[in-house]
CSV table of C-alpha atoms in Angstrom, one decimal:
chain,number,residue,atom,x,y,z
A,1,MET,CA,0.0,0.0,0.0
A,2,ASN,CA,1.1,3.5,-0.7
A,3,PRO,CA,-1.2,5.8,1.3
A,4,ARG,CA,-1.4,9.5,0.4
A,5,ASN,CA,-0.1,12.0,2.9
A,6,ASP,CA,-1.9,14.9,1.3
A,7,ASP,CA,-5.4,13.7,1.7
A,8,PRO,CA,-7.6,16.7,1.0
A,9,VAL,CA,-10.6,15.2,2.7
A,10,ILE,CA,-9.6,14.0,6.1
A,11,GLY,CA,-6.4,15.6,7.3
A,12,ASP,CA,-6.5,14.4,10.9
A,13,PRO,CA,-8.7,11.3,11.2
A,14,GLY,CA,-8.6,11.4,15.0
A,15,ALA,CA,-10.4,14.8,14.9
A,16,SER,CA,-13.1,13.8,12.4
A,17,LEU,CA,-16.7,12.6,13.1
A,18,LEU,CA,-16.3,10.6,9.9
A,19,LEU,CA,-13.9,8.3,11.8
A,20,THR,CA,-16.8,5.9,12.4
A,21,ASP,CA,-18.6,2.9,11.0
A,22,LEU,CA,-20.8,3.4,8.0
A,23,TYR,CA,-23.8,2.0,9.8
A,24,GLN,CA,-23.7,4.9,12.3
A,25,LEU,CA,-24.4,7.2,9.4
A,26,THR,CA,-27.0,5.0,7.8
A,27,MET,CA,-28.8,4.9,11.2
A,28,LEU,CA,-28.5,8.6,11.5
A,29,GLN,CA,-30.1,9.1,8.1
A,30,SER,CA,-33.1,7.0,9.1
A,31,TYR,CA,-33.4,8.6,12.6
A,32,LEU,CA,-33.5,12.1,11.0
A,33,GLU,CA,-35.9,11.1,8.2
A,34,HIS,CA,-38.3,9.7,10.7
A,35,GLY,CA,-38.0,12.4,13.4
A,36,MET,CA,-36.4,10.1,15.9
A,37,THR,CA,-34.5,12.8,17.8
A,38,GLU,CA,-35.7,12.3,21.3
A,39,THR,CA,-33.3,11.8,24.2
A,40,ALA,CA,-31.4,8.6,24.3
A,41,VAL,CA,-29.2,7.1,26.9
A,42,PHE,CA,-26.3,4.9,26.0
A,43,GLU,CA,-23.8,3.3,28.4
A,44,PHE,CA,-20.3,1.9,27.6
A,45,PHE,CA,-19.3,-1.0,29.8
A,46,VAL,CA,-17.3,-4.3,29.8
A,47,ARG,CA,-19.6,-7.3,29.7
A,48,ARG,CA,-17.1,-9.8,31.0
A,49,LEU,CA,-13.7,-9.3,32.6
A,50,PRO,CA,-10.8,-11.5,31.3
A,51,GLY,CA,-10.1,-14.6,33.3
A,52,ARG,CA,-6.8,-12.8,34.2
A,53,ARG,CA,-7.8,-9.3,34.3
A,54,GLY,CA,-12.4,17.0,23.0
A,55,LEU,CA,-15.3,16.1,20.7
A,56,PRO,CA,-14.6,15.8,16.9
A,57,ARG,CA,-16.4,17.7,14.1
A,58,ILE,CA,-17.1,17.3,10.4
A,59,THR,CA,-15.3,19.6,8.1
A,60,ALA,CA,-16.5,21.1,4.9
A,61,ALA,CA,-14.2,18.9,2.8
A,62,GLU,CA,-15.5,15.8,4.5
A,63,LEU,CA,-19.1,16.9,3.9
A,64,ASP,CA,-18.3,17.5,0.2
A,65,TRP,CA,-16.8,14.1,-0.1
A,66,LEU,CA,-19.7,12.4,1.6
A,67,ALA,CA,-22.1,14.1,-0.8
A,68,SER,CA,-20.0,13.2,-3.8
A,69,SER,CA,-19.7,9.6,-2.7
A,70,ARG,CA,-23.4,9.0,-3.3
A,71,HIS,CA,-23.7,7.0,-0.2
A,72,PHE,CA,-26.3,9.5,1.2
A,73,PRO,CA,-28.7,12.1,-0.1
A,74,ARG,CA,-27.6,15.7,-0.1
A,75,ASP,CA,-30.3,16.8,2.4
A,76,PHE,CA,-28.9,14.4,5.0
A,77,VAL,CA,-25.3,15.6,4.4
A,78,ASP,CA,-26.5,19.2,4.8
A,79,ARG,CA,-28.0,18.3,8.2
A,80,LEU,CA,-24.7,16.8,9.3
A,81,ALA,CA,-23.1,20.2,8.8
A,82,ASP,CA,-25.0,21.5,11.8
A,83,LEU,CA,-24.5,18.5,14.0
A,84,ARG,CA,-23.0,19.3,17.4
A,85,PHE,CA,-23.0,17.3,20.6
A,86,THR,CA,-25.5,19.0,23.0
A,87,GLY,CA,-26.0,16.2,25.6
A,88,GLU,CA,-24.8,15.1,28.9
A,89,VAL,CA,-22.0,12.7,30.0
A,90,HIS,CA,-21.7,10.9,33.3
A,91,ALA,CA,-18.7,8.8,34.3
A,92,PRO,CA,-16.6,7.6,37.2
A,93,PRO,CA,-13.5,9.7,37.7
A,94,GLU,CA,-10.7,8.7,35.4
A,95,GLY,CA,-8.4,6.1,37.1
A,96,THR,CA,-11.3,4.5,39.0
A,97,VAL,CA,-11.4,0.7,39.1
A,98,VAL,CA,-14.6,-0.7,37.5
A,99,PHE,CA,-15.9,-4.2,37.2
A,100,ALA,CA,-18.1,-6.1,34.7
A,101,ASP,CA,-21.4,-4.5,33.7
A,102,GLU,CA,-20.6,-1.2,35.5
A,103,PRO,CA,-20.9,1.8,33.2
A,104,ILE,CA,-17.6,3.4,32.3
A,105,ILE,CA,-19.4,6.3,30.6
A,106,ARG,CA,-23.0,7.3,30.1
A,107,VAL,CA,-24.1,9.5,27.2
A,108,THR,CA,-27.4,11.2,27.3
A,109,ALA,CA,-28.3,13.2,24.2
A,110,PRO,CA,-30.7,13.3,21.2
A,111,LEU,CA,-30.6,9.9,19.6
A,112,PRO,CA,-28.6,10.9,16.4
A,113,GLU,CA,-25.9,12.6,18.5
A,114,ALA,CA,-25.6,9.7,21.0
A,115,GLN,CA,-25.6,7.1,18.3
A,116,LEU,CA,-22.8,8.8,16.3
A,117,MET,CA,-20.5,8.8,19.4
A,118,GLU,CA,-20.5,5.0,19.5
A,119,THR,CA,-17.6,3.9,17.2
A,120,ARG,CA,-15.0,6.5,18.1
A,121,LEU,CA,-15.9,6.5,21.8
A,122,ILE,CA,-15.4,2.7,22.0
A,123,ASN,CA,-12.3,3.1,19.9
A,124,ILE,CA,-10.8,5.5,22.4
A,125,LEU,CA,-12.0,4.1,25.7
A,126,HIS,CA,-11.6,0.4,24.9
A,127,PHE,CA,-8.0,0.7,24.0
A,128,GLN,CA,-6.9,2.9,26.9
A,129,THR,CA,-8.9,0.9,29.4
A,130,LEU,CA,-7.3,-2.3,28.1
A,131,ILE,CA,-3.7,-0.8,28.3
A,132,ALA,CA,-4.3,0.8,31.7
A,133,SER,CA,-5.6,-2.5,33.1
A,134,ARG,CA,-2.5,-4.3,31.9
A,135,ALA,CA,-0.2,-1.7,33.2
A,136,ALA,CA,-1.9,-1.8,36.6
A,137,ARG,CA,-1.4,-5.5,36.7
A,138,MET,CA,2.3,-5.0,36.1
A,139,ALA,CA,2.6,-2.2,38.7
A,140,LEU,CA,0.9,-4.5,41.2
A,141,ALA,CA,3.3,-7.3,40.3
A,142,ALA,CA,6.4,-5.2,40.9
A,143,PRO,CA,5.6,-2.7,43.7
A,144,GLY,CA,8.3,-0.1,44.2
A,145,LYS,CA,10.1,-0.9,41.0
A,146,THR,CA,10.6,1.6,38.1
A,147,LEU,CA,8.5,0.6,35.1
A,148,VAL,CA,8.9,2.3,31.8
A,149,ASP,CA,6.8,1.9,28.6
A,150,PHE,CA,9.1,0.7,25.8
A,151,GLY,CA,6.2,-0.3,23.5
A,152,LEU,CA,5.9,2.3,20.7
A,153,ARG,CA,7.6,0.2,18.0
A,154,ARG,CA,5.1,-2.6,18.6
A,155,ALA,CA,2.0,-0.5,19.1
A,156,HIS,CA,-0.6,-0.6,16.4
A,157,GLY,CA,0.0,2.9,15.0
A,158,ALA,CA,1.2,6.2,16.3
A,159,GLU,CA,-2.0,7.2,18.1
A,160,ALA,CA,-2.1,3.8,19.9
A,161,GLY,CA,1.5,4.3,21.0
A,162,LEU,CA,0.8,7.7,22.5
A,163,MET,CA,-2.4,6.6,24.2
A,164,ALA,CA,-0.6,3.6,25.7
A,165,ALA,CA,2.1,5.8,27.1
A,166,ARG,CA,-0.5,8.0,28.9
A,167,ALA,CA,-2.6,5.0,30.1
A,168,ALA,CA,0.5,3.2,31.5
A,169,TYR,CA,1.7,6.3,33.3
A,170,LEU,CA,-1.7,6.8,34.9
A,171,ALA,CA,-1.7,3.2,36.0
A,172,GLY,CA,1.7,3.4,37.8
A,173,PHE,CA,4.5,3.4,35.2
A,174,ALA,CA,7.2,5.9,35.8
A,175,GLY,CA,7.3,7.1,32.2
A,176,THR,CA,7.7,6.2,28.6
A,177,ALA,CA,10.3,6.1,25.8
A,178,THR,CA,7.7,7.7,23.5
A,179,VAL,CA,9.0,11.2,23.0
A,180,PRO,CA,5.7,13.1,22.0
A,181,ALA,CA,4.0,11.8,25.2
A,182,GLU,CA,5.9,14.4,27.2
A,183,PRO,CA,4.9,17.6,25.3
A,184,ARG,CA,1.4,16.2,24.6
A,185,TYR,CA,0.4,14.7,27.9
A,186,GLY,CA,3.2,15.6,30.4
A,187,VAL,CA,4.4,11.9,30.7
A,188,PRO,CA,8.1,11.8,31.7
A,189,ILE,CA,10.3,10.3,29.0
A,190,TYR,CA,13.2,7.9,29.5
A,191,GLY,CA,15.8,6.5,27.2
A,192,THR,CA,19.1,4.6,27.2
A,193,MET,CA,20.8,3.2,24.1
A,194,ALA,CA,20.4,0.5,21.5
A,195,HIS,CA,22.8,-2.4,20.7
A,196,SER,CA,23.5,-0.8,17.3
A,197,PHE,CA,25.2,2.1,19.2
A,198,ILE,CA,27.6,-0.4,20.7
A,199,GLN,CA,28.1,-2.3,17.5
A,200,ALA,CA,28.9,1.0,15.6
A,201,HIS,CA,32.0,1.3,17.8
A,202,ASP,CA,35.2,-0.7,17.7
A,203,SER,CA,34.9,-1.6,21.4
A,204,GLU,CA,32.3,-1.6,24.2
A,205,GLU,CA,34.6,0.6,26.2
A,206,ALA,CA,34.7,3.3,23.5
A,207,ALA,CA,30.9,3.1,23.1
A,208,PHE,CA,30.3,3.4,26.8
A,209,GLU,CA,32.6,6.4,27.2
A,210,HIS,CA,31.3,8.2,24.1
A,211,PHE,CA,27.7,7.9,25.3
A,212,ALA,CA,28.6,8.9,28.8
A,213,ARG,CA,30.3,12.1,27.7
A,214,SER,CA,27.4,12.9,25.3
A,215,ARG,CA,24.6,12.0,27.8
A,216,PRO,CA,26.0,12.3,31.3
A,217,GLN,CA,22.7,12.9,33.1
A,218,SER,CA,21.0,9.7,34.4
A,219,LEU,CA,23.5,7.6,32.6
A,220,ILE,CA,22.5,4.0,32.0
A,221,LEU,CA,24.7,1.7,29.9
A,222,LEU,CA,23.5,-1.3,27.9
A,223,ILE,CA,26.0,-4.0,28.8
A,224,ASP,CA,24.8,-7.2,27.0
A,225,THR,CA,25.6,-6.7,23.4
A,226,TYR,CA,28.4,-9.3,23.5
A,227,ASP,CA,28.9,-10.8,26.9
A,228,THR,CA,26.8,-9.5,29.8
A,229,GLU,CA,29.2,-10.1,32.7
A,230,ALA,CA,32.1,-8.9,30.6
A,231,GLY,CA,30.1,-5.8,29.8
A,232,ALA,CA,29.4,-5.2,33.5
A,233,GLU,CA,33.1,-5.4,34.2
A,234,LYS,CA,33.9,-2.8,31.6
A,235,ALA,CA,31.2,-0.5,32.8
A,236,ALA,CA,32.5,-0.9,36.4
A,237,ARG,CA,36.1,-0.1,35.4
A,238,LEU,CA,35.0,3.0,33.5
A,239,ALA,CA,32.9,4.3,36.4
A,240,PRO,CA,35.8,5.8,38.5
A,241,LYS,CA,37.2,7.6,35.4
A,242,LEU,CA,33.8,9.1,34.7
A,243,ALA,CA,33.3,10.0,38.3
A,244,ALA,CA,36.6,12.0,38.3
A,245,ASP,CA,35.0,14.1,35.6
A,246,GLY,CA,31.7,14.5,37.5
A,247,ILE,CA,29.8,11.9,35.6
A,248,ARG,CA,27.9,9.3,37.7
A,249,LEU,CA,27.0,5.9,36.3
A,250,ALA,CA,23.4,5.6,37.4
A,251,GLY,CA,22.6,2.2,36.1
A,252,VAL,CA,23.2,-0.7,33.7
A,253,ARG,CA,20.6,-2.3,31.4
A,254,LEU,CA,20.1,-6.0,30.6
A,255,ASP,CA,18.1,-6.9,27.5
A,256,SER,CA,18.6,-10.6,26.8
A,257,GLY,CA,19.1,-14.0,28.3
A,258,ASP,CA,18.1,-15.2,31.7
A,259,LEU,CA,17.5,-11.7,33.2
A,260,ALA,CA,17.3,-12.9,36.9
A,261,ASP,CA,20.5,-14.9,36.6
A,262,HIS,CA,22.4,-12.2,34.8
A,263,ALA,CA,21.1,-9.6,37.3
A,264,ALA,CA,22.5,-11.6,40.2
A,265,LYS,CA,25.9,-11.9,38.6
A,266,VAL,CA,26.0,-8.2,37.5
A,267,ARG,CA,25.0,-7.1,41.0
A,268,ALA,CA,27.9,-9.0,42.4
A,269,ILE,CA,30.3,-7.4,39.9
A,270,LEU,CA,29.1,-3.9,40.6
A,271,ASP,CA,29.2,-4.4,44.4
A,272,ARG,CA,32.7,-5.8,44.2
A,273,HIS,CA,33.7,-2.5,42.5
A,274,GLY,CA,32.1,-0.4,45.2
A,275,LEU,CA,29.1,0.5,42.9
A,276,ALA,CA,26.3,-0.6,45.2
A,277,ASP,CA,24.3,2.5,44.2
A,278,VAL,CA,24.3,1.6,40.5
A,279,SER,CA,20.9,0.2,39.6
A,280,ILE,CA,20.1,-2.6,37.3
A,281,PHE,CA,17.4,-2.1,34.7
A,282,ALA,CA,16.0,-5.0,32.6
A,283,SER,CA,14.0,-5.2,29.4
A,284,GLY,CA,13.1,-7.9,26.9
A,285,GLY,CA,9.9,-9.9,26.7
A,286,ILE,CA,8.7,-8.9,30.2
A,287,ASP,CA,5.1,-9.2,31.4
A,288,GLU,CA,3.4,-9.4,34.8
A,289,ASP,CA,4.0,-13.1,35.1
A,290,LYS,CA,7.7,-12.6,34.8
A,291,LEU,CA,7.6,-9.7,37.1
A,292,LEU,CA,5.9,-11.8,39.8
A,293,ALA,CA,8.6,-14.5,39.3
A,294,TYR,CA,11.5,-12.0,39.5
A,295,GLU,CA,10.0,-10.5,42.7
A,296,ALA,CA,9.3,-13.9,44.3
A,297,GLY,CA,12.9,-15.0,43.4
A,298,GLY,CA,14.4,-11.9,44.8
A,299,ALA,CA,16.1,-10.9,41.5
A,300,PRO,CA,18.2,-7.8,42.1
A,301,ILE,CA,16.5,-5.8,39.4
A,302,ASP,CA,15.5,-2.2,40.2
A,303,GLY,CA,13.4,-1.3,37.1
A,304,TYR,CA,12.0,-2.7,33.9
A,305,GLY,CA,11.3,-1.5,30.4
A,306,ILE,CA,8.1,-3.2,29.1
A,307,GLY,CA,7.1,-3.1,25.5
A,308,THR,CA,5.1,-5.6,23.5
A,309,ALA,CA,3.2,-7.2,26.4
A,310,LEU,CA,2.0,-3.7,27.3
A,311,THR,CA,1.1,-1.9,24.1
A,312,THR,CA,-0.4,-4.9,22.4
A,313,SER,CA,-2.0,-6.3,25.6
A,314,SER,CA,-0.8,-9.6,24.4
A,315,ASP,CA,-2.5,-11.8,26.9
A,316,GLU,CA,-6.0,-10.2,26.3
A,317,PRO,CA,-5.8,-8.1,23.2
A,318,ALA,CA,-9.5,-7.1,23.4
A,319,LEU,CA,-12.1,-6.5,26.1
A,320,ASP,CA,-15.7,-7.8,25.5
A,321,CYS,CA,-17.2,-4.3,25.8
A,322,ALA,CA,-20.3,-2.5,24.4
A,323,TYR,CA,-22.0,0.8,24.0
A,324,LYS,CA,-25.7,0.1,24.2
A,325,LEU,CA,-29.0,1.9,24.2
A,326,GLN,CA,-30.5,1.8,27.8
A,327,GLU,CA,-33.3,4.4,27.4
A,328,TYR,CA,-35.1,6.2,24.6
A,329,ALA,CA,-37.8,8.8,24.9
A,330,GLY,CA,-38.0,8.3,28.6
A,331,LYS,CA,-38.6,4.5,28.3
A,332,PRO,CA,-36.0,2.0,29.6
A,333,LYS,CA,-34.6,-0.3,26.9
A,334,ARG,CA,-33.0,-3.7,27.1
A,335,LYS,CA,-31.1,-6.0,24.7
A,336,ARG,CA,-31.9,-9.6,25.3
A,337,SER,CA,-29.7,-11.3,22.7
A,338,GLU,CA,-28.3,-14.6,23.8
A,339,GLY,CA,-25.1,-14.0,25.8
A,340,LYS,CA,-25.4,-10.3,25.3
A,341,ALA,CA,-28.3,-9.2,27.4
A,342,THR,CA,-28.0,-5.8,29.0
A,343,TRP,CA,-29.5,-4.2,32.1
A,344,PRO,CA,-31.9,-1.4,31.2
A,345,GLY,CA,-32.2,2.2,32.3
A,346,ARG,CA,-29.8,4.8,33.7
A,347,LYS,CA,-27.6,3.2,36.3
A,348,GLN,CA,-25.4,4.0,39.2
A,349,VAL,CA,-22.7,2.1,41.0
A,350,PHE,CA,-22.3,2.2,44.8
A,351,ARG,CA,-19.0,1.0,46.3
A,352,ARG,CA,-18.6,-0.1,49.9
A,353,HIS,CA,-15.3,0.2,51.7
A,354,GLY,CA,-14.1,-1.4,54.9
A,355,ALA,CA,-12.7,0.4,57.9
A,356,ASP,CA,-9.3,0.2,56.4
A,357,GLY,CA,-10.5,1.6,53.1
A,358,THR,CA,-10.4,-1.7,51.2
A,359,MET,CA,-13.1,-2.2,48.6
A,360,GLN,CA,-15.7,-4.6,50.0
A,361,GLY,CA,-18.2,-4.8,47.2
A,362,ASP,CA,-20.3,-2.9,44.6
A,363,VAL,CA,-24.0,-2.6,43.9
A,364,LEU,CA,-25.2,-1.9,40.3
A,365,THR,CA,-28.6,-0.3,40.4
A,366,VAL,CA,-31.0,2.1,38.8
A,367,GLU,CA,-30.2,5.8,39.1
A,368,GLY,CA,-32.1,7.1,42.1
A,369,ASP,CA,-32.1,3.9,44.0
A,370,GLU,CA,-29.9,4.9,46.9
A,371,GLN,CA,-27.6,2.3,48.4
A,372,ASP,CA,-24.9,2.2,51.0
A,373,GLY,CA,-21.5,3.3,49.8
A,374,GLU,CA,-19.9,5.8,47.5
A,375,ALA,CA,-21.7,6.7,44.2
A,376,LEU,CA,-19.1,6.3,41.4
A,377,ILE,CA,-20.9,7.8,38.4
A,378,ARG,CA,-20.8,11.6,38.3
A,379,PRO,CA,-21.8,14.4,35.9
A,380,VAL,CA,-19.0,15.4,33.5
A,381,MET,CA,-20.7,17.3,30.7
A,382,ARG,CA,-24.0,19.1,30.4
A,383,GLY,CA,-25.4,20.9,27.3
A,384,GLY,CA,-22.4,19.6,25.3
A,385,ARG,CA,-20.0,21.4,27.6
A,386,CYS,CA,-17.7,20.2,30.3
A,387,ILE,CA,-18.9,21.1,33.8
A,388,ALA,CA,-16.4,19.3,35.9
A,389,ASP,CA,-13.0,20.6,36.9
A,390,LEU,CA,-10.7,18.4,34.9
A,391,PRO,CA,-7.9,16.9,37.1
A,392,SER,CA,-4.3,17.1,36.1
A,393,LEU,CA,-2.4,14.1,34.9
A,394,GLU,CA,-0.7,13.7,38.3
A,395,GLN,CA,-4.0,14.0,40.1
A,396,ILE,CA,-5.5,11.2,38.0
A,397,ARG,CA,-2.4,9.1,38.6
A,398,ALA,CA,-2.6,9.6,42.3
A,399,HIS,CA,-6.3,8.6,42.2
A,400,CYS,CA,-5.5,5.5,40.3
A,401,ALA,CA,-2.8,4.6,42.8
A,402,GLY,CA,-5.2,5.0,45.6
A,403,GLN,CA,-7.7,2.8,43.9
A,404,LEU,CA,-5.2,0.0,43.3
A,405,ALA,CA,-4.1,0.2,47.0
A,406,ARG,CA,-7.8,-0.3,48.1
A,407,LEU,CA,-8.3,-3.5,46.0
A,408,PRO,CA,-8.9,-6.6,48.1
A,409,VAL,CA,-5.7,-8.6,48.7
A,410,PRO,CA,-6.4,-11.4,46.2
A,411,LEU,CA,-6.9,-8.8,43.4
A,412,ARG,CA,-3.7,-7.0,44.4
A,413,ARG,CA,-1.8,-10.3,44.3
A,414,LEU,CA,-3.2,-11.1,40.8
A,415,GLU,CA,-4.5,-14.4,41.9
A,416,ASN,CA,-6.3,-16.4,39.2
A,417,GLU,CA,-10.0,-15.6,38.9
A,418,PRO,CA,-10.3,-13.7,42.2
A,419,ARG,CA,-13.8,-13.0,43.4
A,420,TYR,CA,-15.2,-9.6,44.0
A,421,ALA,CA,-18.6,-8.9,45.4
A,422,ALA,CA,-20.4,-7.0,42.6
A,423,GLU,CA,-24.1,-7.5,42.8
A,424,VAL,CA,-27.2,-6.3,40.9
A,425,ALA,CA,-29.8,-4.5,43.1
A,426,PRO,CA,-33.4,-5.8,43.2
A,427,ALA,CA,-34.6,-2.5,41.8
A,428,LEU,CA,-32.6,-3.1,38.6
A,429,ARG,CA,-33.7,-6.7,38.3
A,430,ASP,CA,-37.3,-5.6,38.7
A,431,LEU,CA,-36.9,-3.0,36.0
A,432,ALA,CA,-35.4,-5.6,33.6
A,433,ALA,CA,-38.4,-7.9,34.3
A,434,GLU,CA,-40.8,-5.0,33.6
A,435,VAL,CA,-39.1,-4.1,30.3
A,436,ASP,CA,-39.2,-7.8,29.3
A,437,ARG,CA,-42.9,-8.0,29.9
A,438,GLU,CA,-43.6,-4.8,27.8
A,439,THR,CA,-41.2,-5.6,25.0
A,440,THR,CA,-42.4,-7.7,22.0
């Protein structure tokens, strides 16, 4: 394929309302032709958890293309020109732990507006929820260790790489190697060197010294291009020379082989040279299972670079999630498809905590049915405008850390298929039964 870079129609796909499925537009056409513009309520949620774990617009050029494509009549295209989101959005604060069937976001708006949000909203929220969940598992598996996102090169496109960097940071990673994540989101960026840098030199010693003098701050040397332990010896012998010039060796990086075994040997070498303060950073095929094993085995590794397993969510590459109509024109609606049934109406989640702050259980119920605990779903937008004070990146990150700290112990330990008390209130079950009786 040889895609054009000068596309006159859609310059920035991520900012376009046409970044959607065709059936969203075909439904909009029918809604508008039949006057179906009353208020609809959609909720985005995850149906089942894995066994392990600014609004866009349509530009004039896009409208011209849509009209010329002959997919839709001109009068429908003209109505799209004035389409703006005017509704309400409710959601838990970003970084909040949610469980199956609990709304992650609720959209209340005239039906055409709410419908058109579906594809792009799922596209954005599904991926970031997926990555944040994987990153949180990794942070729980290696508490106190420095985790850095190394996954841009394996991410499924530039936008995915940037979103993954932000999601991982919110979930507990220290930062990312993805450079634009710092100016765009404020995520700290980290970097060391590649094996090619070492190979480009005639010797490891020369490569180490050149890099150290070019990049003296937070200096980490990659020592396993040829022989890991020999590389550690060379780095250790260079350290005093660098120190004499005011350059501190902060760490060494391992990227291949049996990381735990190499780390133990490298730690002994560094300590023998009086470099107990030099950290060991490891990368290469790491996921939460390996992190758990390294922690259980006492591997002397201080930090990890994690790539493919994070940005591709390789263990669970997709969440079984949905954005479904729950109410239209004031009437609760329910899907009853086999294996995909939904709970009707506008919903709220109440979370109970123990005396120590640990989460004890959730209740999913109809909005207005008060239950014990903290109400999670809160107003975010009204009249198409944000009404909430948006928290900073660091505030969201702190909230997420607090949420993870409050998880029950089995969930924090990543035990297989841990149970959490998430129940459906009688009021919601009664509403579902009533909708079933009235639906033909």
